[in-house]
Amino acid sequence: MTKPPAVLLLPALAGVAFLLVPLAGLLVRAPWADLPRQLLSAEVGEALRLSLITASLATIVCLLLGVPLAWLLARGDLPGRGILRALITVPLVLPPVVGGVALLLVLGRRGLVGQYLDEWFGVTLPFTTTGVVLAEAFVAMPFLVISVEGALRAADPRFEEAAATLGASRWLTFRRVTLPSVMPGVVAGTVLCWARALGEFGATITFAGNFPGRTTTMPLAVYLALETDPDAAIVLSIVLLLVSIAVLAGLRDRWISGPT
Amino acid sequence: MTLHAELRVTRGTFTLELDLTIEAGEVVALLGPNGAGKTTALRALAGLDAGGRVRHNGSTWDGLPAERRPIGVVFQDYLLFAHMTALDNVAFGPRARGVRKADANVVAAQRLEQVGLAGFAKAKPRTLSGGQAQRVALARALATDPELLLLDEPLAALDASTRLRVRSELARHLRDYPGHTLLVTHDPLDAMVLADRLVILEHGRVVQQGTPKDVVRQPRTDYVANLVGLNFYRGLADDTTIRLDDGGTLTVAEPATGPVHVVFPPTAVSLFPDKPSGSPRNTWPATVAGIEQHAHTTRVELDGSPAVVADITTATVADLRLQPGTTLWVSLKATEIHTYPAG
């Protein structure tokens, strides 16, 4: 390997420091002695449990809707596919708080759809746990769709033709041939989607509010605790950091070792 | 029972216009250069692309998608499902057509046994050799008892030594298969060993068809002459002597026993005005039946025992003063003759 020029090396090292020092700071400032008590406290436990449940439910919603959507984008022969893909990826770059406002306008009690949900079924979504799930799914689904679509595009469609010549319907082909062959992409997309849902803040607090036990997920709890109990905020942050590292470790084959 | 197909496919400036008939039990080889439309024809027949009108046994397959046609396809690179075992691959077709899992597995195990892979039921495709994968692909295509078996360059992905063995195995399986077979290939040797009839396709049109022997003896275009530039016989080998089915014997370099295919290029044949002496060659008298001028060589068709096709230089034609009816001696080195087990 050649010696990198200083003009590149120095900014690169600064970049590493910029990314890693704050995380190290979190560990340095952590109230280690007090950690077990904090971790086992009711507030932390409640927020953690709520986060895990809502993120998992949101991921299931994303899988049920996102995998067929990815298939449509990758294989479907529909006009305006490029535009559709662009629209679907909007939540990826949209500030989550805007997503939250949008959800509120549509699904809120006075919203375009929400008023009928309320009127006909007596269902209200904002400021409920279901609302948290919806907000998380809204923000996280593009991650899953993009990942699965990429895997589907990379998969050789001739295997689907081979299945067709053997008499398989398109649904059977999808289930038995296509889906298993893109499983690594689905798993990666699911993990990314789940991690994104777990860390969701902006859309959740806008659409679902911050009600402990009902809508206060871990990120919201961190924000809340920072005002009142900074040590608790650090503990919650460390838990989220550990979850993130675990996710990275789970995806190491795909990301850390580079493209294979 | 005859299968009739009318294939009409237009893609950009390319049009395929191909009428095919295949008898039950017959193997037809569709032979042609790259871009001639062979794969297009196969895809249309399979229902993977539009344009394949097929009549068979009182029913028509027009407009039916692949999954509703009674076909089996062996693809060039086999396309075995990587996440399934060999058995699951073979059982996939019967399962897709509604056979219960246990029954489908029984059928699949039988098919694997037929291709000599009974011990590989649990193997994943990536652990199989090229020849084994090809046999699994054949077993998978036949597991649904298709009316029409389509083979797309089934030997192209194999190395030369494997190819020889797999080719004669494939010939045996095709002989046992009662349905209609279409073999797509650009390799004249595959076509001649495996097929009963050749259909030669150029630019989307049939330029010639007939038995391998007819096509070799009377190529209608330069392309066909070059493509099938091989002398081809069936015979019975006993050590280094082969008695040909249509008369004549040849001495070969490599000993063999039983039914064999014998192949040598027309360039391996030399012609002499008198019986050559003193060399361990195959020599026999023959009469010129036809002379055809090609770009750089002259192809001479000779009647004799056996009949043979020779490519010689234009100078030799002049030296020998060749014309139809001339009697000459044919000479052929034993080392120029290739023999393959016939099954």
Coordinates of C-alpha atoms in Angstrom, one line a residue:
Chain A
M1 CA 0.0 0.0 0.0
T2 CA 1.3 3.5 -0.9
K3 CA 1.6 6.1 1.8
P4 CA -1.4 8.3 1.6
P5 CA -0.7 12.1 1.1
A6 CA -1.1 14.2 4.3
V7 CA -3.7 16.4 2.6
L8 CA -6.0 13.3 2.5
L9 CA -4.8 11.6 5.6
L10 CA -5.4 14.4 8.1
P11 CA -9.0 15.1 7.2
A12 CA -9.6 11.4 7.1
L13 CA -8.3 11.0 10.7
A14 CA -10.3 14.1 11.7
G15 CA -13.4 12.4 10.2
V16 CA -12.8 9.2 12.2
A17 CA -12.4 11.2 15.4
F18 CA -15.5 13.2 14.7
L19 CA -17.6 10.1 14.3
L20 CA -16.1 8.1 17.2
V21 CA -15.3 10.6 19.9
P22 CA -18.9 11.5 20.7
L23 CA -19.7 7.7 21.1
A24 CA -16.6 7.3 23.3
G25 CA -17.8 10.3 25.3
L26 CA -21.1 8.6 25.9
L27 CA -19.2 5.6 27.4
V28 CA -16.9 7.9 29.5
R29 CA -19.7 9.8 31.0
A30 CA -21.9 6.8 31.7
P31 CA -22.8 6.4 35.4
W32 CA -21.4 2.9 35.5
A33 CA -21.9 2.4 39.2
D34 CA -25.5 3.3 38.9
L35 CA -26.1 1.5 35.7
P36 CA -27.8 -1.7 36.9
R37 CA -30.3 0.2 38.9
Q38 CA -31.0 2.6 36.0
L39 CA -31.4 -0.3 33.6
L40 CA -33.8 -2.1 35.8
S41 CA -35.9 1.0 36.6
A42 CA -39.5 1.1 35.5
E43 CA -39.1 4.0 33.1
V44 CA -36.2 2.4 31.2
G45 CA -37.8 -1.0 31.1
E46 CA -41.1 0.4 29.9
A47 CA -39.6 2.5 27.1
L48 CA -37.4 -0.4 26.1
R49 CA -40.3 -2.9 26.0
L50 CA -42.5 -0.4 24.0
S51 CA -39.7 0.3 21.6
L52 CA -39.0 -3.4 20.9
I53 CA -42.6 -4.2 20.4
T54 CA -43.5 -1.2 18.2
A55 CA -40.3 -1.5 16.1
S56 CA -41.0 -5.2 15.6
L57 CA -44.7 -4.6 14.7
A58 CA -43.7 -1.8 12.3
T59 CA -41.2 -4.2 10.7
I60 CA -43.9 -6.8 10.2
V61 CA -46.1 -4.2 8.5
C62 CA -43.1 -3.1 6.3
L63 CA -42.5 -6.8 5.4
L64 CA -46.1 -7.4 4.5
L65 CA -46.4 -4.3 2.3
G66 CA -42.8 -3.7 1.3
V67 CA -41.8 -7.1 -0.1
P68 CA -44.7 -7.2 -2.6
L69 CA -44.0 -3.5 -3.4
A70 CA -40.3 -4.3 -4.0
W71 CA -41.4 -7.2 -6.3
L72 CA -43.6 -4.9 -8.3
L73 CA -40.8 -2.3 -8.7
A74 CA -38.3 -4.9 -9.7
R75 CA -40.4 -7.3 -11.8
G76 CA -43.7 -5.7 -12.5
D77 CA -44.2 -4.3 -16.0
L78 CA -46.0 -1.2 -15.0
P79 CA -45.7 2.3 -16.6
G80 CA -44.1 5.1 -14.6
R81 CA -42.1 2.7 -12.5
G82 CA -39.2 5.1 -12.1
I83 CA -41.5 7.8 -10.8
L84 CA -43.2 5.4 -8.4
R85 CA -39.8 4.3 -7.1
A86 CA -38.8 8.0 -6.6
L87 CA -42.0 8.7 -4.7
I88 CA -41.6 5.6 -2.5
T89 CA -38.1 6.7 -1.4
V90 CA -39.3 10.2 -0.4
P91 CA -39.7 9.2 3.3
L92 CA -36.0 8.2 3.1
V93 CA -34.9 11.8 2.7
L94 CA -37.9 13.6 4.1
P95 CA -37.3 15.0 7.6
P96 CA -39.2 12.6 9.8
V97 CA -41.1 15.4 11.5
V98 CA -42.6 16.3 8.2
G99 CA -43.7 12.7 7.9
G100 CA -45.3 13.0 11.3
V101 CA -47.2 16.2 10.2
A102 CA -48.3 14.5 7.0
L103 CA -49.6 11.4 8.9
L104 CA -51.4 13.7 11.3
L105 CA -53.1 15.5 8.5
V106 CA -54.3 12.3 6.9
L107 CA -54.9 10.0 9.9
G108 CA -55.6 12.5 12.6
R109 CA -59.1 12.8 14.0
R110 CA -59.9 15.6 11.6
G111 CA -57.7 14.1 8.9
L112 CA -58.7 13.2 5.3
V113 CA -59.0 9.5 6.2
G114 CA -58.9 9.7 10.0
Q115 CA -62.2 11.4 10.3
Y116 CA -64.0 8.5 8.7
L117 CA -62.0 6.0 10.8
D118 CA -63.2 7.8 13.8
E119 CA -66.8 8.3 12.5
W120 CA -67.4 4.8 11.2
F121 CA -65.2 2.5 13.3
G122 CA -64.5 4.7 16.3
V123 CA -60.8 4.2 15.6
T124 CA -58.3 7.0 16.5
L125 CA -54.7 6.6 15.6
P126 CA -52.8 9.7 16.8
F127 CA -51.3 9.5 20.2
T128 CA -51.7 5.8 20.5
T129 CA -49.3 2.8 20.4
T130 CA -50.7 1.9 17.0
G131 CA -49.8 5.5 15.9
V132 CA -46.3 4.8 17.0
V133 CA -46.2 1.7 14.9
L134 CA -47.6 3.6 11.9
A135 CA -45.1 6.5 12.3
E136 CA -42.2 4.0 12.5
A137 CA -43.4 2.0 9.5
F138 CA -43.8 5.1 7.5
V139 CA -40.2 6.2 8.0
A140 CA -38.6 2.7 7.9
M141 CA -40.4 1.0 5.0
P142 CA -38.3 2.6 2.2
F143 CA -35.2 0.9 3.7
L144 CA -36.8 -2.5 3.3
V145 CA -38.2 -1.8 -0.1
I146 CA -34.9 -0.5 -1.5
S147 CA -32.9 -3.4 -0.1
V148 CA -35.3 -6.1 -1.3
E149 CA -35.7 -4.5 -4.7
G150 CA -32.0 -4.4 -5.1
A151 CA -31.8 -8.1 -4.3
L152 CA -34.6 -8.9 -6.7
R153 CA -32.9 -6.9 -9.5
A154 CA -29.7 -8.8 -8.9
A155 CA -31.5 -12.2 -8.9
D156 CA -31.5 -13.9 -12.3
P157 CA -35.1 -13.9 -13.6
R158 CA -34.3 -16.9 -15.7
F159 CA -34.7 -19.1 -12.6
E160 CA -38.3 -17.9 -12.6
E161 CA -38.6 -18.9 -16.2
A162 CA -37.2 -22.3 -15.3
A163 CA -39.9 -22.6 -12.6
A164 CA -42.6 -21.6 -15.1
T165 CA -41.5 -24.4 -17.5
L166 CA -41.9 -26.8 -14.7
G167 CA -45.5 -25.7 -14.3
A168 CA -45.2 -23.4 -11.3
S169 CA -47.7 -20.5 -11.1
R170 CA -46.2 -17.0 -10.5
W171 CA -47.2 -17.1 -6.8
L172 CA -45.6 -20.5 -6.3
T173 CA -42.5 -19.3 -8.2
F174 CA -42.3 -16.3 -6.0
R175 CA -42.6 -18.3 -2.8
R176 CA -40.4 -21.2 -3.6
V177 CA -37.8 -19.8 -6.0
T178 CA -37.6 -16.0 -6.0
L179 CA -38.0 -15.3 -2.3
P180 CA -35.5 -17.9 -1.1
S181 CA -33.0 -16.6 -3.6
V182 CA -33.3 -13.0 -2.3
M183 CA -33.5 -14.0 1.3
P184 CA -30.1 -12.4 2.2
G185 CA -31.5 -9.1 0.9
V186 CA -34.7 -9.5 2.7
V187 CA -32.9 -10.2 6.0
A188 CA -30.6 -7.2 5.5
G189 CA -33.6 -5.0 4.7
T190 CA -35.5 -6.3 7.7
V191 CA -32.7 -5.6 10.1
L192 CA -32.1 -2.1 8.6
C193 CA -35.8 -1.4 8.7
W194 CA -36.1 -2.6 12.3
A195 CA -33.1 -0.5 13.4
R196 CA -34.6 2.6 11.7
A197 CA -37.9 2.0 13.4
L198 CA -36.2 1.5 16.7
G199 CA -34.5 4.9 16.4
E200 CA -37.5 6.8 15.1
F201 CA -38.1 10.1 16.8
G202 CA -39.4 12.9 14.7
A203 CA -42.5 11.3 13.1
T204 CA -43.3 9.5 16.3
I205 CA -43.3 12.5 18.6
T206 CA -45.3 14.5 16.0
F207 CA -47.9 11.9 15.3
A208 CA -48.1 9.9 18.5
G209 CA -46.9 12.3 21.1
N210 CA -44.9 11.5 24.2
F211 CA -47.1 9.5 26.7
P212 CA -45.0 7.2 28.9
G213 CA -46.1 3.6 28.7
R214 CA -48.1 4.3 25.5
T215 CA -46.0 6.2 23.0
T216 CA -42.7 7.0 24.8
T217 CA -40.3 4.8 22.9
M218 CA -36.5 4.8 23.7
P219 CA -35.5 7.8 21.6
L220 CA -38.4 9.8 23.1
A221 CA -37.4 8.7 26.6
V222 CA -33.9 9.9 26.0
Y223 CA -35.1 13.3 24.9
L224 CA -37.5 13.5 27.9
A225 CA -34.8 12.3 30.4
L226 CA -32.2 14.8 29.2
E227 CA -34.3 17.6 30.7
T228 CA -34.9 15.9 34.1
D229 CA -32.3 13.1 34.6
P230 CA -29.2 13.3 32.3
D231 CA -27.8 10.1 33.7
A232 CA -30.9 8.2 32.6
A233 CA -30.6 9.8 29.2
I234 CA -27.0 8.4 29.0
V235 CA -28.1 4.9 30.0
L236 CA -30.9 4.9 27.5
S237 CA -28.5 6.1 24.8
I238 CA -26.0 3.4 25.6
V239 CA -28.7 0.8 25.2
L240 CA -29.6 2.2 21.8
L241 CA -25.9 2.3 20.9
L242 CA -25.5 -1.4 21.8
V243 CA -28.5 -2.3 19.7
S244 CA -27.0 -0.4 16.8
I245 CA -23.7 -2.2 17.2
A246 CA -25.5 -5.5 17.4
V247 CA -27.3 -4.7 14.1
L248 CA -24.0 -3.8 12.4
A249 CA -22.5 -7.0 13.7
G250 CA -25.4 -8.9 12.3
L251 CA -24.9 -7.4 8.9
R252 CA -21.1 -7.6 9.0
D253 CA -20.9 -10.0 6.1
R254 CA -22.7 -7.5 3.8
W255 CA -21.3 -4.2 5.0
I256 CA -18.0 -4.5 6.8
S257 CA -16.4 -6.9 4.4
G258 CA -17.6 -4.9 1.5
P259 CA -19.4 -6.1 -1.6
T260 CA -18.9 -9.8 -2.3
Chain B
M1 CA -48.5 -38.5 -32.9
T2 CA -47.0 -35.5 -34.6
L3 CA -46.3 -32.1 -33.0
H4 CA -46.6 -29.2 -35.4
A5 CA -45.2 -25.8 -34.5
E6 CA -45.5 -22.5 -36.3
L7 CA -43.1 -20.0 -34.8
R8 CA -43.4 -16.4 -35.8
V9 CA -41.4 -13.9 -33.8
T10 CA -40.4 -10.4 -34.8
R11 CA -37.8 -8.5 -32.7
G12 CA -36.6 -5.2 -34.2
T13 CA -35.2 -6.1 -37.7
F14 CA -35.0 -9.8 -36.9
T15 CA -37.8 -12.1 -37.8
L16 CA -38.1 -15.8 -37.1
E17 CA -40.2 -17.8 -39.4
L18 CA -39.9 -21.5 -38.6
D19 CA -42.3 -24.4 -39.1
L20 CA -41.4 -27.5 -37.3
T21 CA -42.8 -31.0 -37.1
I22 CA -41.6 -33.4 -34.6
E23 CA -42.7 -37.0 -34.4
A24 CA -43.2 -38.9 -31.1
G25 CA -39.9 -40.3 -30.1
E26 CA -38.0 -38.2 -32.6
V27 CA -35.1 -35.9 -31.7
V28 CA -34.8 -32.9 -33.9
A29 CA -31.8 -30.7 -33.7
L30 CA -32.1 -27.0 -34.4
L31 CA -28.6 -26.1 -35.6
G32 CA -27.3 -22.7 -36.5
P33 CA -24.9 -19.9 -35.8
N34 CA -25.3 -17.4 -32.9
G35 CA -28.1 -15.0 -33.7
A36 CA -29.8 -17.4 -36.1
G37 CA -32.9 -17.5 -33.8
K38 CA -32.4 -20.9 -32.2
T39 CA -33.0 -19.7 -28.6
T40 CA -35.8 -17.4 -29.8
A41 CA -37.5 -20.5 -31.3
L42 CA -37.0 -22.5 -28.1
R43 CA -38.5 -19.7 -26.0
A44 CA -41.5 -19.3 -28.3
L45 CA -42.1 -23.1 -28.2
A46 CA -41.8 -23.1 -24.4
G47 CA -44.3 -20.2 -24.1
L48 CA -41.7 -18.0 -22.4
D49 CA -42.1 -15.5 -25.3
A50 CA -45.1 -15.0 -27.6
G51 CA -45.2 -16.3 -31.1
G52 CA -45.3 -20.1 -30.6
R53 CA -48.3 -21.7 -32.2
V54 CA -48.2 -25.4 -31.4
R55 CA -50.7 -28.2 -32.4
H56 CA -50.4 -31.5 -30.7
N57 CA -52.8 -34.4 -30.2
G58 CA -55.9 -32.4 -31.1
S59 CA -55.1 -29.5 -28.8
T60 CA -53.4 -26.1 -29.5
W61 CA -51.0 -24.4 -27.1
D62 CA -51.5 -20.9 -28.7
G63 CA -51.2 -18.2 -26.2
L64 CA -50.7 -20.6 -23.3
P65 CA -48.0 -19.4 -20.9
A66 CA -45.1 -21.7 -20.1
E67 CA -46.6 -23.0 -16.9
R68 CA -49.6 -24.4 -18.7
R69 CA -47.6 -26.1 -21.5
P70 CA -46.7 -29.8 -21.1
I71 CA -43.0 -29.1 -21.6
G72 CA -39.7 -29.8 -20.0
V73 CA -36.7 -27.6 -20.6
V74 CA -33.0 -28.2 -20.0
F75 CA -31.3 -24.8 -20.0
Q76 CA -27.8 -24.2 -21.1
D77 CA -26.5 -23.4 -17.6
Y78 CA -29.2 -25.8 -16.1
L79 CA -30.7 -23.1 -13.8
L80 CA -31.0 -25.5 -10.9
F81 CA -32.5 -23.9 -7.8
A82 CA -29.5 -23.3 -5.6
H83 CA -31.3 -23.4 -2.3
M84 CA -32.9 -26.7 -2.9
T85 CA -31.4 -30.2 -2.8
A86 CA -31.2 -32.2 -6.1
L87 CA -34.2 -34.2 -5.0
D88 CA -36.3 -31.0 -4.3
N89 CA -35.2 -29.6 -7.7
V90 CA -36.5 -32.7 -9.5
A91 CA -39.6 -32.9 -7.3
F92 CA -40.4 -29.2 -8.0
G93 CA -42.2 -29.9 -11.3
P94 CA -44.5 -32.6 -10.0
R95 CA -45.2 -30.5 -6.9
A96 CA -46.0 -27.5 -9.0
R97 CA -48.5 -29.6 -11.0
G98 CA -50.3 -30.7 -7.9
V99 CA -48.7 -34.0 -7.0
R100 CA -48.6 -34.6 -3.2
K101 CA -45.2 -34.1 -1.6
A102 CA -44.6 -37.8 -0.8
D103 CA -45.5 -38.9 -4.3
A104 CA -43.5 -36.2 -5.9
N105 CA -40.4 -37.3 -3.9
V106 CA -40.9 -40.9 -5.0
V107 CA -41.0 -39.7 -8.7
A108 CA -38.0 -37.5 -8.2
A109 CA -36.0 -40.3 -6.5
Q110 CA -36.8 -42.6 -9.5
R111 CA -35.7 -39.9 -12.0
L112 CA -32.5 -39.3 -10.1
E113 CA -31.8 -43.0 -10.1
Q114 CA -32.4 -43.2 -13.9
V115 CA -29.7 -40.6 -14.5
G116 CA -27.3 -42.5 -12.1
L117 CA -27.5 -40.0 -9.2
A118 CA -29.4 -41.9 -6.6
G119 CA -26.8 -41.1 -4.0
F120 CA -27.0 -37.4 -4.6
A121 CA -30.6 -36.7 -3.6
K122 CA -29.6 -34.5 -0.6
A123 CA -26.8 -32.7 -2.5
K124 CA -27.1 -29.0 -3.2
P125 CA -26.5 -28.0 -6.8
R126 CA -23.3 -26.1 -6.0
T127 CA -21.6 -29.3 -4.8
L128 CA -22.3 -31.1 -8.0
S129 CA -19.9 -31.4 -10.9
G130 CA -21.0 -30.0 -14.3
G131 CA -21.9 -33.4 -15.6
Q132 CA -23.9 -34.2 -12.5
A133 CA -25.7 -30.9 -12.6
Q134 CA -26.6 -31.5 -16.3
R135 CA -28.1 -34.9 -15.3
V136 CA -30.1 -33.3 -12.5
A137 CA -31.4 -30.7 -15.0
L138 CA -32.4 -33.5 -17.3
A139 CA -34.1 -35.5 -14.5
R140 CA -36.0 -32.3 -13.5
A141 CA -37.2 -31.6 -17.0
L142 CA -38.4 -35.2 -17.4
A143 CA -40.0 -35.5 -14.0
T144 CA -43.3 -34.1 -15.2
D145 CA -43.5 -36.5 -18.1
P146 CA -43.6 -33.7 -20.7
E147 CA -44.9 -34.1 -24.2
L148 CA -42.2 -31.8 -25.5
L149 CA -38.6 -31.8 -24.2
L150 CA -36.5 -28.8 -25.1
L151 CA -32.8 -28.8 -24.7
D152 CA -30.9 -25.5 -25.0
E153 CA -27.2 -26.2 -25.7
P154 CA -27.3 -28.9 -23.1
L155 CA -23.6 -29.8 -23.4
A156 CA -22.1 -26.3 -24.0
A157 CA -21.2 -25.7 -20.4
L158 CA -19.2 -28.9 -20.0
D159 CA -15.4 -29.3 -20.6
A160 CA -14.3 -31.5 -23.4
S161 CA -13.7 -34.7 -21.5
T162 CA -16.9 -34.6 -19.5
R163 CA -18.8 -33.7 -22.6
L164 CA -17.9 -36.9 -24.4
R165 CA -19.4 -39.1 -21.6
V166 CA -22.4 -36.9 -20.9
R167 CA -23.2 -36.8 -24.6
S168 CA -23.5 -40.5 -25.0
E169 CA -25.5 -40.7 -21.7
L170 CA -27.8 -38.0 -23.0
A171 CA -28.2 -40.0 -26.3
R172 CA -29.3 -43.0 -24.3
H173 CA -31.9 -41.0 -22.2
L174 CA -33.2 -39.4 -25.4
R175 CA -33.7 -42.8 -27.0
D176 CA -35.8 -43.9 -24.0
Y177 CA -37.9 -40.8 -24.0
P178 CA -41.2 -41.4 -25.8
G179 CA -42.1 -37.7 -26.4
H180 CA -41.0 -35.1 -28.8
T181 CA -37.5 -33.6 -28.4
L182 CA -36.0 -30.4 -29.8
L183 CA -32.3 -29.9 -29.3
V184 CA -30.9 -26.4 -29.8
T185 CA -27.2 -26.4 -30.5
H186 CA -24.5 -24.8 -32.5
D187 CA -22.3 -27.9 -32.2
P188 CA -22.7 -30.1 -35.3
L189 CA -21.3 -33.1 -33.4
D190 CA -23.9 -32.9 -30.7
A191 CA -26.6 -32.6 -33.3
M192 CA -25.4 -35.6 -35.3
V193 CA -24.9 -37.9 -32.3
L194 CA -28.1 -36.9 -30.6
A195 CA -30.6 -36.1 -33.3
D196 CA -32.6 -38.1 -35.9
R197 CA -33.1 -35.0 -38.0
L198 CA -31.3 -31.7 -38.4
V199 CA -33.1 -28.4 -39.1
I200 CA -30.6 -25.7 -40.0
L201 CA -31.5 -22.2 -39.2
E202 CA -29.9 -19.1 -40.6
H203 CA -31.1 -15.5 -40.1
G204 CA -34.4 -16.8 -38.7
R205 CA -35.1 -19.1 -41.7
V206 CA -34.7 -22.8 -42.4
V207 CA -31.9 -23.2 -44.9
Q208 CA -31.9 -27.0 -44.9
Q209 CA -33.2 -30.0 -43.1
G210 CA -32.8 -33.7 -43.3
T211 CA -31.1 -36.6 -41.6
P212 CA -27.5 -36.0 -40.4
K213 CA -26.2 -38.1 -43.2
D214 CA -28.2 -36.2 -45.9
V215 CA -27.1 -32.9 -44.6
V216 CA -23.5 -33.8 -44.5
R217 CA -23.5 -35.3 -47.9
Q218 CA -25.4 -32.5 -49.6
P219 CA -24.9 -29.3 -47.8
R220 CA -27.0 -26.7 -49.6
T221 CA -25.1 -23.6 -48.5
D222 CA -21.4 -22.8 -47.7
Y223 CA -22.5 -22.2 -44.2
V224 CA -24.0 -25.6 -43.8
A225 CA -21.0 -27.2 -45.5
N226 CA -18.6 -25.6 -43.0
L227 CA -21.0 -26.2 -40.1
V228 CA -21.4 -29.9 -40.7
G229 CA -18.1 -30.5 -42.3
L230 CA -17.8 -33.9 -40.8
N231 CA -18.0 -37.5 -42.1
F232 CA -20.3 -39.3 -39.7
Y233 CA -21.1 -43.0 -39.4
R234 CA -22.5 -45.5 -37.0
G235 CA -20.7 -48.8 -36.6
L236 CA -19.7 -51.7 -34.4
A237 CA -16.2 -51.6 -32.9
D238 CA -14.0 -54.6 -32.2
D239 CA -10.7 -53.4 -30.8
T240 CA -9.3 -51.0 -33.5
T241 CA -11.5 -52.3 -36.3
I242 CA -14.9 -50.8 -36.9
R243 CA -17.5 -52.4 -39.1
L244 CA -19.7 -49.6 -40.4
D245 CA -23.5 -50.2 -40.4
D246 CA -23.8 -49.0 -44.0
G247 CA -20.8 -51.1 -45.3
G248 CA -17.1 -50.8 -45.1
T249 CA -14.6 -51.1 -42.3
L250 CA -12.2 -48.6 -40.8
T251 CA -9.1 -49.0 -38.7
V252 CA -8.8 -46.6 -35.8
A253 CA -6.1 -45.7 -33.4
E254 CA -8.0 -46.1 -30.1
P255 CA -9.5 -49.5 -29.3
A256 CA -13.2 -49.7 -28.5
T257 CA -16.0 -52.3 -28.3
G258 CA -19.7 -52.2 -29.1
P259 CA -21.7 -49.6 -31.0
V260 CA -19.9 -46.4 -31.8
H261 CA -20.2 -43.2 -33.7
V262 CA -17.3 -42.5 -36.1
V263 CA -16.4 -39.0 -37.1
F264 CA -13.7 -37.4 -39.2
P265 CA -13.4 -34.1 -41.0
P266 CA -13.4 -34.0 -44.8
T267 CA -10.0 -32.4 -44.7
A268 CA -8.6 -35.7 -43.2
V269 CA -9.4 -37.5 -46.5
S270 CA -6.8 -37.7 -49.2
L271 CA -7.5 -38.9 -52.8
F272 CA -5.1 -40.8 -55.1
P273 CA -5.4 -42.0 -58.7
D274 CA -3.9 -45.4 -57.7
K275 CA -3.9 -47.5 -54.6
P276 CA -1.4 -46.0 -52.2
S277 CA 1.0 -48.5 -50.8
G278 CA 3.2 -49.0 -47.8
S279 CA 1.4 -47.0 -45.1
P280 CA -0.9 -48.2 -42.3
R281 CA -3.8 -46.2 -43.7
N282 CA -7.4 -46.9 -44.4
T283 CA -7.7 -47.1 -48.2
W284 CA -10.6 -48.0 -50.4
P285 CA -11.8 -47.4 -53.9
A286 CA -14.5 -44.8 -54.5
T287 CA -16.3 -43.1 -57.4
V288 CA -16.8 -39.3 -57.6
A289 CA -20.5 -38.6 -57.2
G290 CA -20.4 -34.8 -57.0
I291 CA -18.0 -31.8 -56.9
E292 CA -18.8 -28.6 -55.2
Q293 CA -16.6 -25.5 -55.3
H294 CA -16.3 -23.6 -52.0
A295 CA -14.3 -20.5 -51.2
H296 CA -11.0 -22.1 -50.6
T297 CA -11.5 -25.8 -51.0
T298 CA -13.4 -28.1 -53.2
R299 CA -15.8 -30.6 -51.6
V300 CA -15.9 -34.0 -53.3
E301 CA -18.6 -36.4 -52.6
L302 CA -17.6 -40.0 -53.2
D303 CA -19.6 -43.2 -53.5
G304 CA -17.9 -46.3 -52.1
S305 CA -17.8 -48.5 -49.0
P306 CA -18.1 -46.3 -47.1
A307 CA -19.3 -43.2 -49.0
V308 CA -17.2 -40.2 -47.9
V309 CA -16.9 -36.5 -48.3
A310 CA -13.5 -35.0 -48.9
D311 CA -12.3 -31.4 -48.9
I312 CA -9.3 -31.0 -51.2
T313 CA -7.4 -28.1 -52.7
T314 CA -8.4 -26.8 -56.1
A315 CA -4.9 -27.7 -57.4
T316 CA -5.6 -31.4 -56.5
V317 CA -8.9 -31.3 -58.4
A318 CA -6.9 -30.2 -61.5
D319 CA -4.1 -32.8 -60.9
L320 CA -6.5 -35.6 -60.6
R321 CA -8.8 -34.3 -63.3
L322 CA -11.8 -35.0 -61.1
Q323 CA -15.2 -35.3 -62.6
P324 CA -18.3 -37.2 -61.7
G325 CA -17.7 -40.9 -62.4
T326 CA -13.9 -40.8 -61.9
T327 CA -12.7 -43.8 -59.9
L328 CA -10.0 -43.0 -57.2
W329 CA -8.5 -44.3 -54.0
V330 CA -9.5 -42.8 -50.7
S331 CA -7.0 -42.7 -48.0
L332 CA -7.5 -41.8 -44.3
K333 CA -5.1 -41.9 -41.4
A334 CA -6.3 -43.9 -38.4
T335 CA -5.3 -41.1 -36.1
E336 CA -7.7 -38.7 -37.8
I337 CA -10.7 -40.8 -36.9
H338 CA -12.7 -40.0 -33.7
T339 CA -14.9 -42.7 -32.3
Y340 CA -17.5 -42.2 -29.6
P341 CA -19.5 -44.8 -27.8
A342 CA -23.0 -44.8 -29.2
G343 CA -24.8 -45.4 -25.9

